[in-house]
Amino acid sequence: MTETSMDQPIRRVVIAGGGTAGWMAAAAISRILGKHVQVTLVESEEIGTVGVGEATIPSLATFHRLLDIDERQFMAAAQGTIKLGISFEGWKTGQDRYIHSFGSTGKDHWSAGFQHFWLKGRERGLAGPYEDYCIELKAALADRFAHVNGQPLNYAYHLDAGLYAGFLRAFSQAHGGRRVEGRITEVLTDPDSGFITALRLERGEVIEGDLFIDCTGFRALLIGQTLGVGFEDWSHWLLNDRAIAMQTTAVRDAVPYTRAIAGKAGWQWRIPLQHRVGNGIVYSSAHLDDEQAKAEFLASVEGEVIKEPFPVRFRPGRRLRCWEKNCVAIGLSGSFIEPLESTTIHLIQRGIVNLLRSFPQVIRQVAIDEYNAQLDSELTHVRDFVVLHYHATERRDTPYWDYVANMPLPGTLQHRIDLFRETGTVFHVPGELFAENSWIQVMLGQGIVPRQRHPAPDLMGDAELGHFLGAIQRHVDEVTARLPAHMDYLRRYCPAAPPVRP
Ligand code: FAD
């Protein structure tokens, strides 16, 4: 058995687990560093993957560009559709709807964000709804999409997670990545350094490595069970701990947005793909029992069942350190902030890109500390954004909504809410995932109305302000009207093969 220590050059990367996280890591490392390191991925078909995780955010396109993945090929392979945002239904009062879209809203002025001009326009009866000033949002509502030259839309994808993993597997193997099938029964460590030296498989094979990536999902076999890195629980802010997922046939053309429909003690998702729809309910087991959740869910799902409902249990929170010794946890083994806002695949990507950027010749603690600090700050930001959706609500119809509306918040989130409510201002810290427009759309959508605004719009008279707002609104309407229907466009751009039904 070889010994592994701080001074061991990194030549062999071993990835434990072949879900979305494992195959994204294998694809990226073999594509970027395949000539320098040998990549081996171990997965167990018998254990399988978590089987959910099909809505993404725009950063995935950047990841694909980094890897030179062709968008048409990927979308056709993963039955992909376009996602321009998320439709939040029933989150403020139970009867309302707003869209958190990608892209930007209106036009900022150097002195103040667009929302201040819109707030003044509203005071004077010169402004339409905030959503009228965003092309991606209006295109989502109109069910339209195309790649537009000059002013491209900001978009993400809906994808079939199993097909996506298969696509990345072929990509990784084409770049020299090796796949080993088998159940890991033991993780071997060096008695002096505590570093991981190898994985032992059920049939006896031993896979040695220098750097190990834990992509074993909620099991966290390496980072948690072997290295004993603790987990910070966030369930006092994020109550949901269970989900039931189910796949159905599509009863209409796919819309270019995810639906997030609030319920009595959680919410349901609808993710439309080219060949089917992914559905799920996410709920708090302390507020809704499994049978009630299943009944509420099945009563509202459309289409014929393709894959029977299957349960998923989870615990929101993060690993205290995602990189420990020579092991990096990526995916569900590292953190999970519940599926609202579809951030996990993005966080997987951040973990991979940060690792590639700081890829060590030999491991140094200072690099580990920097990696962990960067990821921590990204996770905290995403957590705050997700918690916002629950807390900023007028709903008090069940004990669940009553609790989330009154719970004490993380200080970082309380500050953002107070700042917007008192001044209409938001801020973006470089590196944070959600920019100003996202915070504003969600805060307004959830019913937080600023008490003040910036004085800059007062420099405009009513006529000038009306002209400014009207011109943006007309431009948004004109661009939207020129776009084709979303699925008409995809049938030409990236038609997927017809589904194979068992
Ligand atoms: P898994 O998919 O669980 O993969 C773990 C891998 O490890 C598997 O290959 C398994 O076989 C292997 N493994 C485990 N133990 C062993 C062993 N002993 N030996 C060998 N192999 C082993 N994310 C989004 O970005 N968008 C979404 O819309 C979204 N929705 C979600 C909805 C729900 C209800 C949940 C729970 C999560 C959702 N996520 C979403 C998160 C998403 O599912 C994950 O980001 C993604 O699937 C990655 O999972 P993973 O690869 O870390 O783990």
Coordinates of C-alpha atoms and ligand atoms in Angstrom, one line a residue:
M1 CA 0.0 0.0 0.0
T2 CA 1.4 3.4 -0.9
E3 CA 1.6 6.1 1.7
T4 CA -0.1 9.5 0.9
S5 CA 1.0 12.7 2.5
M6 CA 1.2 16.4 2.0
D7 CA 4.3 16.0 -0.2
Q8 CA 2.8 13.5 -2.6
P9 CA 2.6 14.9 -6.1
I10 CA -1.0 14.7 -7.5
R11 CA -1.0 12.2 -10.4
R12 CA -4.0 10.0 -9.6
V13 CA -7.4 11.5 -9.0
V14 CA -10.1 9.1 -7.7
I15 CA -13.7 10.1 -7.8
A16 CA -16.0 8.1 -5.6
G17 CA -19.6 8.2 -6.9
G18 CA -21.1 8.6 -10.4
G19 CA -24.1 10.9 -10.0
T20 CA -24.3 14.4 -11.5
A21 CA -21.5 15.6 -9.2
G22 CA -19.1 12.7 -10.0
W23 CA -19.5 12.8 -13.7
M24 CA -19.3 16.6 -13.9
A25 CA -16.0 16.4 -11.9
A26 CA -14.7 13.5 -14.1
A27 CA -15.6 15.4 -17.3
A28 CA -14.0 18.6 -16.2
I29 CA -10.8 17.1 -14.7
S30 CA -10.2 14.7 -17.6
R31 CA -10.9 17.4 -20.2
I32 CA -8.7 20.1 -18.6
L33 CA -6.0 18.0 -16.8
G34 CA -6.3 14.7 -18.5
K35 CA -2.8 14.8 -19.9
H36 CA -1.4 15.5 -16.4
V37 CA -3.4 13.3 -14.1
Q38 CA -5.2 9.9 -14.4
V39 CA -8.9 10.2 -13.5
T40 CA -10.7 7.1 -12.2
L41 CA -14.4 7.2 -11.2
V42 CA -15.9 4.4 -9.1
E43 CA -19.7 4.0 -9.0
S44 CA -22.2 1.4 -8.0
E45 CA -25.2 0.7 -10.3
E46 CA -26.7 -1.3 -7.5
I47 CA -26.8 1.7 -5.2
G48 CA -27.8 4.1 -7.9
T49 CA -28.0 7.9 -7.8
V50 CA -30.4 10.3 -6.0
G51 CA -32.4 10.5 -9.2
V52 CA -33.5 14.1 -9.0
G53 CA -31.9 17.5 -9.8
E54 CA -33.1 18.6 -13.3
A55 CA -33.4 22.4 -13.1
T56 CA -30.2 24.5 -13.5
I57 CA -29.1 28.1 -13.6
P58 CA -27.3 30.0 -16.4
S59 CA -23.8 29.3 -15.1
L60 CA -24.0 25.8 -16.5
A61 CA -23.6 27.2 -20.0
T62 CA -20.3 28.7 -18.9
F63 CA -19.2 25.3 -17.5
H64 CA -20.0 23.7 -20.9
R65 CA -18.0 26.4 -22.7
L66 CA -15.0 25.7 -20.5
L67 CA -15.2 22.0 -21.5
D68 CA -16.0 22.7 -25.2
I69 CA -19.4 20.9 -24.9
D70 CA -21.6 21.5 -27.9
E71 CA -25.0 22.9 -26.7
R72 CA -27.1 21.2 -29.4
Q73 CA -25.5 17.8 -28.7
F74 CA -25.9 18.2 -25.0
M75 CA -29.5 19.4 -25.1
A76 CA -30.5 16.7 -27.6
A77 CA -28.8 14.0 -25.4
A78 CA -30.4 15.2 -22.1
Q79 CA -33.9 16.0 -23.6
G80 CA -33.1 19.5 -22.5
T81 CA -35.4 22.5 -22.6
I82 CA -34.8 26.2 -21.9
K83 CA -35.3 27.7 -18.5
L84 CA -35.7 31.5 -18.3
G85 CA -36.6 31.6 -14.7
I86 CA -38.9 30.2 -12.0
S87 CA -42.6 30.8 -11.6
F88 CA -43.3 31.1 -7.8
E89 CA -47.0 30.4 -7.2
G90 CA -48.7 31.0 -3.9
W91 CA -45.6 32.1 -2.0
K92 CA -46.8 35.5 -0.8
T93 CA -50.5 35.0 -0.1
G94 CA -51.4 31.6 -1.4
Q95 CA -53.1 33.0 -4.5
D96 CA -50.3 35.0 -6.1
R97 CA -47.7 34.5 -8.8
Y98 CA -44.4 36.1 -9.6
I99 CA -41.4 35.1 -11.7
H100 CA -37.8 35.2 -10.7
S101 CA -36.2 35.4 -14.1
F102 CA -32.7 35.5 -15.3
G103 CA -31.3 38.6 -17.1
S104 CA -31.7 42.2 -15.9
T105 CA -34.7 44.5 -15.4
G106 CA -34.8 48.0 -17.0
K107 CA -31.8 50.2 -17.2
D108 CA -29.6 51.3 -14.3
H109 CA -28.4 54.9 -14.0
W110 CA -24.9 55.5 -12.7
S111 CA -26.4 57.0 -9.6
A112 CA -29.1 54.5 -8.7
G113 CA -30.5 51.2 -9.7
F114 CA -33.5 50.9 -12.1
Q115 CA -35.8 50.0 -9.2
H116 CA -35.6 53.6 -7.9
F117 CA -36.9 54.9 -11.2
W118 CA -39.6 52.3 -11.2
L119 CA -40.6 53.2 -7.6
K120 CA -41.0 56.8 -8.6
G121 CA -42.9 55.8 -11.7
R122 CA -45.3 53.8 -9.6
E123 CA -45.8 56.8 -7.2
R124 CA -46.8 58.9 -10.2
G125 CA -48.9 56.3 -11.9
L126 CA -46.4 56.1 -14.8
A127 CA -45.0 52.6 -14.4
G128 CA -46.4 49.2 -15.2
P129 CA -45.6 46.1 -13.1
Y130 CA -41.9 45.6 -12.4
E131 CA -41.9 42.4 -14.6
D132 CA -42.8 44.5 -17.7
Y133 CA -39.2 45.7 -17.9
C134 CA -37.3 42.4 -18.3
I135 CA -37.1 40.5 -21.6
E136 CA -36.4 37.1 -20.1
L137 CA -39.4 37.4 -17.8
K138 CA -41.8 38.5 -20.5
A139 CA -40.4 35.8 -22.9
A140 CA -41.0 33.2 -20.2
L141 CA -44.6 34.3 -19.7
A142 CA -45.2 34.4 -23.5
D143 CA -43.6 30.9 -23.8
R144 CA -41.0 32.1 -26.3
F145 CA -37.3 31.6 -26.9
A146 CA -34.5 31.9 -29.5
H147 CA -30.8 32.7 -29.5
V148 CA -30.8 36.4 -30.4
N149 CA -27.8 38.0 -31.9
G150 CA -26.6 41.2 -30.3
Q151 CA -28.8 41.0 -27.2
P152 CA -28.7 37.3 -26.2
L153 CA -31.2 36.1 -23.6
N154 CA -29.9 34.9 -20.3
Y155 CA -31.0 31.3 -19.9
A156 CA -30.4 28.0 -18.2
Y157 CA -31.6 24.4 -18.9
H158 CA -34.0 21.8 -17.7
L159 CA -32.3 18.4 -18.2
D160 CA -32.8 14.7 -17.6
A161 CA -30.3 14.0 -14.8
G162 CA -29.7 10.4 -15.7
L163 CA -29.2 11.2 -19.4
Y164 CA -27.0 14.1 -18.5
A165 CA -24.8 11.9 -16.3
G166 CA -24.6 9.4 -19.3
F167 CA -23.6 12.2 -21.6
L168 CA -20.8 13.4 -19.3
R169 CA -19.6 9.8 -18.8
A170 CA -19.1 9.3 -22.5
F171 CA -17.4 12.8 -22.7
S172 CA -15.1 12.0 -19.8
Q173 CA -14.2 8.5 -21.2
A174 CA -13.4 10.1 -24.5
H175 CA -10.9 12.3 -22.7
G176 CA -9.2 9.4 -20.9
G177 CA -11.3 9.1 -17.8
R178 CA -11.6 5.5 -16.4
R179 CA -14.8 4.1 -14.9
V180 CA -14.8 1.3 -12.4
E181 CA -18.1 -0.4 -11.4
G182 CA -18.4 -1.7 -7.8
R183 CA -19.5 -1.0 -4.3
I184 CA -16.9 0.7 -2.1
T185 CA -16.8 -1.2 1.2
E186 CA -13.7 0.4 2.8
V187 CA -11.9 3.6 2.6
L188 CA -8.2 3.1 3.5
T189 CA -6.2 5.8 5.3
D190 CA -2.6 6.3 6.1
P191 CA -2.2 5.8 9.9
D192 CA 0.3 8.7 10.3
S193 CA -1.1 11.4 8.1
G194 CA -4.8 10.3 8.1
F195 CA -4.8 10.9 4.4
I196 CA -6.9 8.6 2.2
T197 CA -4.8 6.1 0.3
A198 CA -7.3 3.9 -1.5
L199 CA -10.8 2.6 -1.9
R200 CA -11.5 -1.1 -1.4
L201 CA -14.3 -2.5 -3.5
E202 CA -16.7 -5.4 -2.6
R203 CA -15.0 -7.8 -4.9
G204 CA -11.6 -7.0 -3.4
E205 CA -10.1 -4.6 -6.0
V206 CA -8.2 -1.7 -4.4
I207 CA -8.2 1.7 -6.2
E208 CA -5.2 3.8 -5.1
G209 CA -5.1 7.6 -5.5
D210 CA -3.4 10.9 -4.5
L211 CA -6.5 13.1 -4.4
F212 CA -10.0 11.8 -3.7
I213 CA -13.2 13.5 -4.6
D214 CA -16.2 12.4 -2.5
C215 CA -19.2 12.4 -4.8
T216 CA -21.1 9.7 -2.8
G217 CA -24.1 11.9 -2.2
F218 CA -25.8 12.1 1.2
R219 CA -23.7 9.1 2.3
A220 CA -20.6 11.2 2.4
L221 CA -18.5 8.0 2.6
L222 CA -15.1 9.7 2.5
I223 CA -15.5 13.2 4.0
G224 CA -18.0 12.3 6.6
Q225 CA -17.9 8.6 7.5
T226 CA -14.1 8.2 7.0
L227 CA -12.5 11.6 7.8
G228 CA -15.2 12.6 10.3
V229 CA -15.7 16.1 9.1
G230 CA -18.9 17.4 10.8
F231 CA -22.0 18.9 9.3
E232 CA -23.6 22.2 10.1
D233 CA -27.4 21.8 10.2
W234 CA -29.6 24.6 8.8
S235 CA -32.9 23.0 9.4
H236 CA -34.0 25.8 11.8
W237 CA -34.1 28.0 8.7
L238 CA -34.9 25.5 6.1
L239 CA -37.7 23.2 7.5
N240 CA -38.1 20.8 4.5
D241 CA -36.4 17.5 4.9
R242 CA -38.3 15.1 2.6
A243 CA -39.3 14.9 -1.0
I244 CA -41.3 12.6 -3.3
A245 CA -40.4 12.7 -7.0
M246 CA -42.3 11.3 -9.9
Q247 CA -41.9 11.4 -13.7
T248 CA -45.0 11.8 -16.0
T249 CA -45.7 12.2 -19.7
A250 CA -46.1 15.8 -20.9
V251 CA -49.7 16.9 -21.6
R252 CA -48.6 20.1 -23.4
D253 CA -45.5 21.6 -24.9
A254 CA -42.7 22.4 -22.4
V255 CA -42.8 26.0 -21.0
P256 CA -39.4 27.8 -20.6
Y257 CA -39.5 28.0 -16.8
T258 CA -39.7 25.9 -13.7
R259 CA -42.8 26.0 -11.6
A260 CA -42.5 26.2 -7.8
I261 CA -46.0 25.9 -6.3
A262 CA -46.3 26.6 -2.6
G263 CA -48.3 24.1 -0.5
K264 CA -49.4 23.6 3.1
A265 CA -46.0 22.7 4.4
G266 CA -43.6 23.0 1.5
W267 CA -43.9 23.2 -2.2
Q268 CA -44.0 21.3 -5.5
W269 CA -41.9 21.5 -8.6
R270 CA -42.7 21.0 -12.2
I271 CA -39.7 20.7 -14.6
P272 CA -40.8 20.3 -18.2
L273 CA -38.4 18.4 -20.5
Q274 CA -38.8 17.6 -24.2
H275 CA -40.0 14.0 -23.5
R276 CA -41.6 14.2 -20.1
V277 CA -42.1 16.3 -16.9
G278 CA -40.3 15.9 -13.6
N279 CA -42.6 16.5 -10.7
G280 CA -41.9 16.6 -7.0
I281 CA -43.1 17.7 -3.6
V282 CA -40.7 19.0 -1.0
Y283 CA -42.0 19.2 2.6
S284 CA -41.3 19.3 6.3
S285 CA -41.9 15.9 8.0
A286 CA -42.6 17.7 11.2
H287 CA -45.6 19.5 9.6
L288 CA -46.9 17.0 7.0
D289 CA -46.8 13.2 7.3
D290 CA -45.7 11.1 4.3
E291 CA -49.1 9.8 3.4
Q292 CA -50.7 13.3 3.4
A293 CA -47.8 14.7 1.3
K294 CA -48.2 11.9 -1.2
A295 CA -51.9 12.5 -1.4
E296 CA -51.5 16.3 -1.9
F297 CA -48.9 15.6 -4.5
L298 CA -50.7 12.9 -6.5
A299 CA -53.9 15.0 -6.5
S300 CA -52.2 17.8 -8.5
V301 CA -49.9 16.0 -10.9
E302 CA -50.9 15.8 -14.6
G303 CA -50.0 13.2 -17.2
E304 CA -49.4 9.4 -17.1
V305 CA -47.0 8.1 -14.6
I306 CA -43.6 7.0 -16.2
K307 CA -41.6 6.5 -13.1
E308 CA -43.5 5.7 -9.8
P309 CA -43.2 8.2 -6.9
F310 CA -40.0 7.7 -5.0
P311 CA -39.1 9.2 -1.7
V312 CA -35.9 11.2 -0.9
R313 CA -34.8 12.2 2.6
F314 CA -32.4 15.0 3.2
R315 CA -30.9 17.4 5.8
P316 CA -30.2 21.0 4.8
G317 CA -26.8 22.2 5.7
R318 CA -23.1 22.1 4.9
R319 CA -20.0 20.1 5.7
L320 CA -17.8 22.1 8.1
R321 CA -14.9 21.8 5.6
C322 CA -15.5 20.6 2.0
W323 CA -11.8 20.0 1.5
E324 CA -10.1 18.0 4.3
K325 CA -6.6 16.4 3.9
N326 CA -6.6 14.9 0.4
C327 CA -10.4 14.7 0.0
V328 CA -12.7 17.2 -1.6
A329 CA -16.5 16.8 -1.1
I330 CA -18.4 17.9 -4.2
G331 CA -22.2 17.6 -4.5
L332 CA -24.6 16.3 -1.9
S333 CA -21.7 15.0 0.2
G334 CA -20.6 18.6 0.7
S335 CA -23.8 20.6 1.1
F336 CA -27.4 20.8 0.3
I337 CA -29.6 23.9 0.6
E338 CA -32.9 22.3 -0.5
P339 CA -34.0 22.4 -4.2
L340 CA -35.7 25.8 -4.4
E341 CA -33.8 28.0 -6.8
S342 CA -32.0 25.0 -8.3
T343 CA -28.6 25.9 -6.9
T344 CA -26.9 22.5 -6.2
I345 CA -25.6 21.8 -9.8
H346 CA -24.2 25.3 -9.8
L347 CA -22.5 24.7 -6.4
I348 CA -21.1 21.4 -7.8
Q349 CA -19.7 23.4 -10.7
R350 CA -18.2 26.1 -8.4
G351 CA -16.6 23.3 -6.3
I352 CA -15.0 21.8 -9.5
V353 CA -13.9 25.1 -11.0
N354 CA -12.4 26.3 -7.7
L355 CA -10.6 23.0 -7.4
L356 CA -9.3 23.2 -11.0
R357 CA -8.1 26.8 -10.4
S358 CA -6.2 25.9 -7.2
F359 CA -5.2 22.4 -8.4
P360 CA -2.2 21.5 -6.4
Q361 CA 1.1 20.0 -7.5
V362 CA 1.3 18.9 -3.9
I363 CA -1.3 19.7 -1.3
R364 CA -0.8 22.7 1.0
Q365 CA -3.0 23.6 4.0
V366 CA -3.1 27.2 3.0
A367 CA -4.7 26.2 -0.4
I368 CA -7.2 24.0 1.4
D369 CA -8.1 26.9 3.8
E370 CA -8.7 29.3 0.8
Y371 CA -10.8 26.8 -1.0
N372 CA -13.0 26.2 2.0
A373 CA -13.3 29.9 2.8
Q374 CA -14.5 30.7 -0.8
L375 CA -17.0 27.9 -0.8
D376 CA -18.4 28.9 2.6
S377 CA -19.0 32.4 1.6
E378 CA -20.9 31.2 -1.6
L379 CA -22.9 28.8 0.4
T380 CA -23.9 31.3 3.0
H381 CA -25.1 33.7 0.3
V382 CA -27.2 31.0 -1.5
R383 CA -28.7 29.9 1.8
D384 CA -29.8 33.4 2.6
F385 CA -31.4 33.8 -0.8
V386 CA -33.4 30.6 -0.4
V387 CA -34.4 31.4 3.2
L388 CA -35.8 34.8 2.0
H389 CA -38.5 33.0 0.0
Y390 CA -39.9 31.4 3.1
H391 CA -39.6 34.2 5.6
A392 CA -40.9 37.1 3.5
T393 CA -44.5 35.9 3.2
E394 CA -47.9 37.1 4.2
R395 CA -49.1 33.5 4.6
R396 CA -50.1 32.4 8.1
D397 CA -52.5 29.7 7.0
T398 CA -50.7 26.7 8.6
P399 CA -48.2 26.3 11.5
Y400 CA -45.5 25.8 8.9
W401 CA -45.9 29.3 7.3
D402 CA -46.5 30.8 10.7
Y403 CA -43.1 29.5 11.8
V404 CA -41.1 30.5 8.8
A405 CA -42.6 34.0 8.8
N406 CA -41.6 34.6 12.4
M407 CA -38.3 32.7 12.7
P408 CA -35.2 34.6 13.6
L409 CA -33.0 35.1 10.5
P410 CA -29.3 34.8 9.8
G411 CA -27.9 38.3 10.5
T412 CA -26.6 38.6 6.9
L413 CA -30.1 38.1 5.5
Q414 CA -31.8 40.3 8.0
H415 CA -29.5 43.1 6.9
R416 CA -30.3 42.7 3.2
I417 CA -34.1 42.7 4.0
D418 CA -33.8 45.8 6.3
L419 CA -31.7 47.7 3.7
F420 CA -34.2 47.1 0.9
R421 CA -37.3 47.8 3.0
E422 CA -35.8 51.0 4.4
T423 CA -34.0 52.4 1.3
G424 CA -34.9 50.3 -1.8
T425 CA -31.2 49.5 -2.1
V426 CA -29.6 46.1 -2.8
F427 CA -25.9 45.2 -3.1
H428 CA -23.9 42.5 -4.8
V429 CA -20.7 41.2 -3.4
P430 CA -18.3 40.0 -6.2
G431 CA -18.4 36.2 -6.5
E432 CA -22.0 35.9 -5.1
L433 CA -24.3 33.9 -7.3
F434 CA -27.5 36.0 -7.1
A435 CA -27.1 39.6 -8.4
E436 CA -29.2 42.7 -7.6
N437 CA -32.0 41.8 -10.0
S438 CA -32.6 38.5 -8.4
W439 CA -32.9 40.0 -4.9
I440 CA -35.2 42.7 -6.1
Q441 CA -37.5 40.4 -8.1
V442 CA -37.9 38.0 -5.1
M443 CA -38.2 40.7 -2.4
L444 CA -40.9 42.5 -4.4
G445 CA -42.6 39.3 -5.4
Q446 CA -42.7 38.2 -1.8
G447 CA -44.2 41.5 -0.7
I448 CA -41.3 43.6 0.6
V449 CA -42.0 47.1 -0.5
P450 CA -39.3 49.8 0.0
R451 CA -40.3 52.7 2.3
Q452 CA -37.9 55.1 0.6
R453 CA -36.1 55.4 -2.7
H454 CA -33.1 57.2 -4.1
P455 CA -33.6 60.9 -4.9
A456 CA -31.9 60.6 -8.4
P457 CA -35.2 60.0 -10.3
D458 CA -36.4 63.4 -9.0
L459 CA -34.0 65.0 -11.4
M460 CA -36.4 63.8 -14.1
G461 CA -39.8 65.4 -14.7
D462 CA -42.9 63.3 -15.1
A463 CA -42.8 63.5 -18.9
E464 CA -39.1 62.4 -19.1
L465 CA -39.6 59.6 -16.6
G466 CA -42.7 58.4 -18.4
H467 CA -40.8 58.4 -21.7
F468 CA -37.8 56.6 -20.1
L469 CA -40.0 53.8 -18.7
G470 CA -42.2 53.6 -21.7
A471 CA -39.3 53.1 -24.1
I472 CA -37.9 50.2 -22.1
Q473 CA -41.4 48.6 -21.9
R474 CA -41.9 48.9 -25.7
H475 CA -38.4 47.5 -26.4
V476 CA -39.1 44.5 -24.1
D477 CA -42.5 43.9 -25.9
E478 CA -41.0 44.2 -29.3
V479 CA -38.1 41.8 -28.7
T480 CA -40.5 39.3 -27.1
A481 CA -43.0 39.5 -29.9
R482 CA -40.2 38.6 -32.5
L483 CA -39.3 35.3 -30.6
P484 CA -40.7 32.0 -31.8
A485 CA -42.6 29.6 -29.5
H486 CA -40.1 27.9 -27.2
M487 CA -40.7 24.3 -28.3
D488 CA -41.0 25.2 -32.0
Y489 CA -37.5 26.6 -31.7
L490 CA -36.1 23.6 -29.9
R491 CA -37.6 21.1 -32.3
R492 CA -35.4 22.8 -35.0
Y493 CA -32.4 23.6 -32.8
C494 CA -31.9 20.4 -30.8
P495 CA -34.5 17.8 -31.3
A496 CA -34.1 14.9 -28.9
A497 CA -34.6 11.3 -29.8
P498 CA -38.1 10.0 -29.0
P499 CA -38.3 8.5 -25.5
V500 CA -37.6 4.8 -25.1
R501 CA -40.3 3.4 -22.8
P502 CA -39.8 0.1 -21.0
Ligands
FAD1 P1 -26.0 11.1 -6.0 O1 -26.8 11.4 -7.2 O2 -26.6 10.5 -4.8 O3 -24.8 10.2 -6.5 C1 -24.0 9.5 -5.5 C2 -23.2 8.4 -6.3 O4 -22.3 7.8 -5.3 C3 -24.0 7.4 -7.0 O5 -23.3 7.0 -8.2 C4 -23.8 6.2 -6.0 O6 -24.0 4.9 -6.7 C5 -22.4 6.4 -5.5 N1 -22.1 5.7 -4.3 C6 -22.6 6.0 -3.0 N2 -22.1 5.1 -2.1 C7 -21.3 4.3 -2.8 C8 -20.5 3.1 -2.5 N3 -20.5 2.7 -1.2 N4 -19.8 2.5 -3.5 C9 -19.9 3.0 -4.8 N5 -20.6 4.0 -5.1 C10 -21.3 4.7 -4.2 N6 -30.1 20.3 -7.9 C11 -30.2 21.2 -8.9 O7 -29.2 21.8 -9.3 N7 -31.4 21.4 -9.5 C12 -32.6 20.8 -9.0 O8 -33.6 21.0 -9.6 C13 -32.5 19.9 -7.9 N8 -33.5 19.3 -7.4 C14 -33.4 18.5 -6.3 C15 -34.5 17.9 -5.7 C16 -34.4 17.1 -4.5 C17 -35.5 16.6 -3.9 C18 -33.0 16.8 -4.0 C19 -32.9 16.0 -2.8 C20 -31.9 17.4 -4.7 C21 -32.1 18.2 -5.8 N9 -31.0 18.8 -6.4 C22 -31.2 19.7 -7.4 C23 -29.7 18.4 -6.1 C24 -29.2 17.3 -7.1 O9 -30.0 16.1 -6.9 C25 -27.8 17.0 -6.9 O10 -27.1 18.1 -7.0 C26 -27.2 16.1 -7.9 O11 -28.1 15.0 -8.2 C27 -25.9 15.6 -7.5 O12 -26.0 14.5 -6.6 P2 -24.6 13.7 -6.3 O13 -23.9 13.4 -7.5 O14 -23.9 14.5 -5.2 O15 -25.2 12.4 -5.5

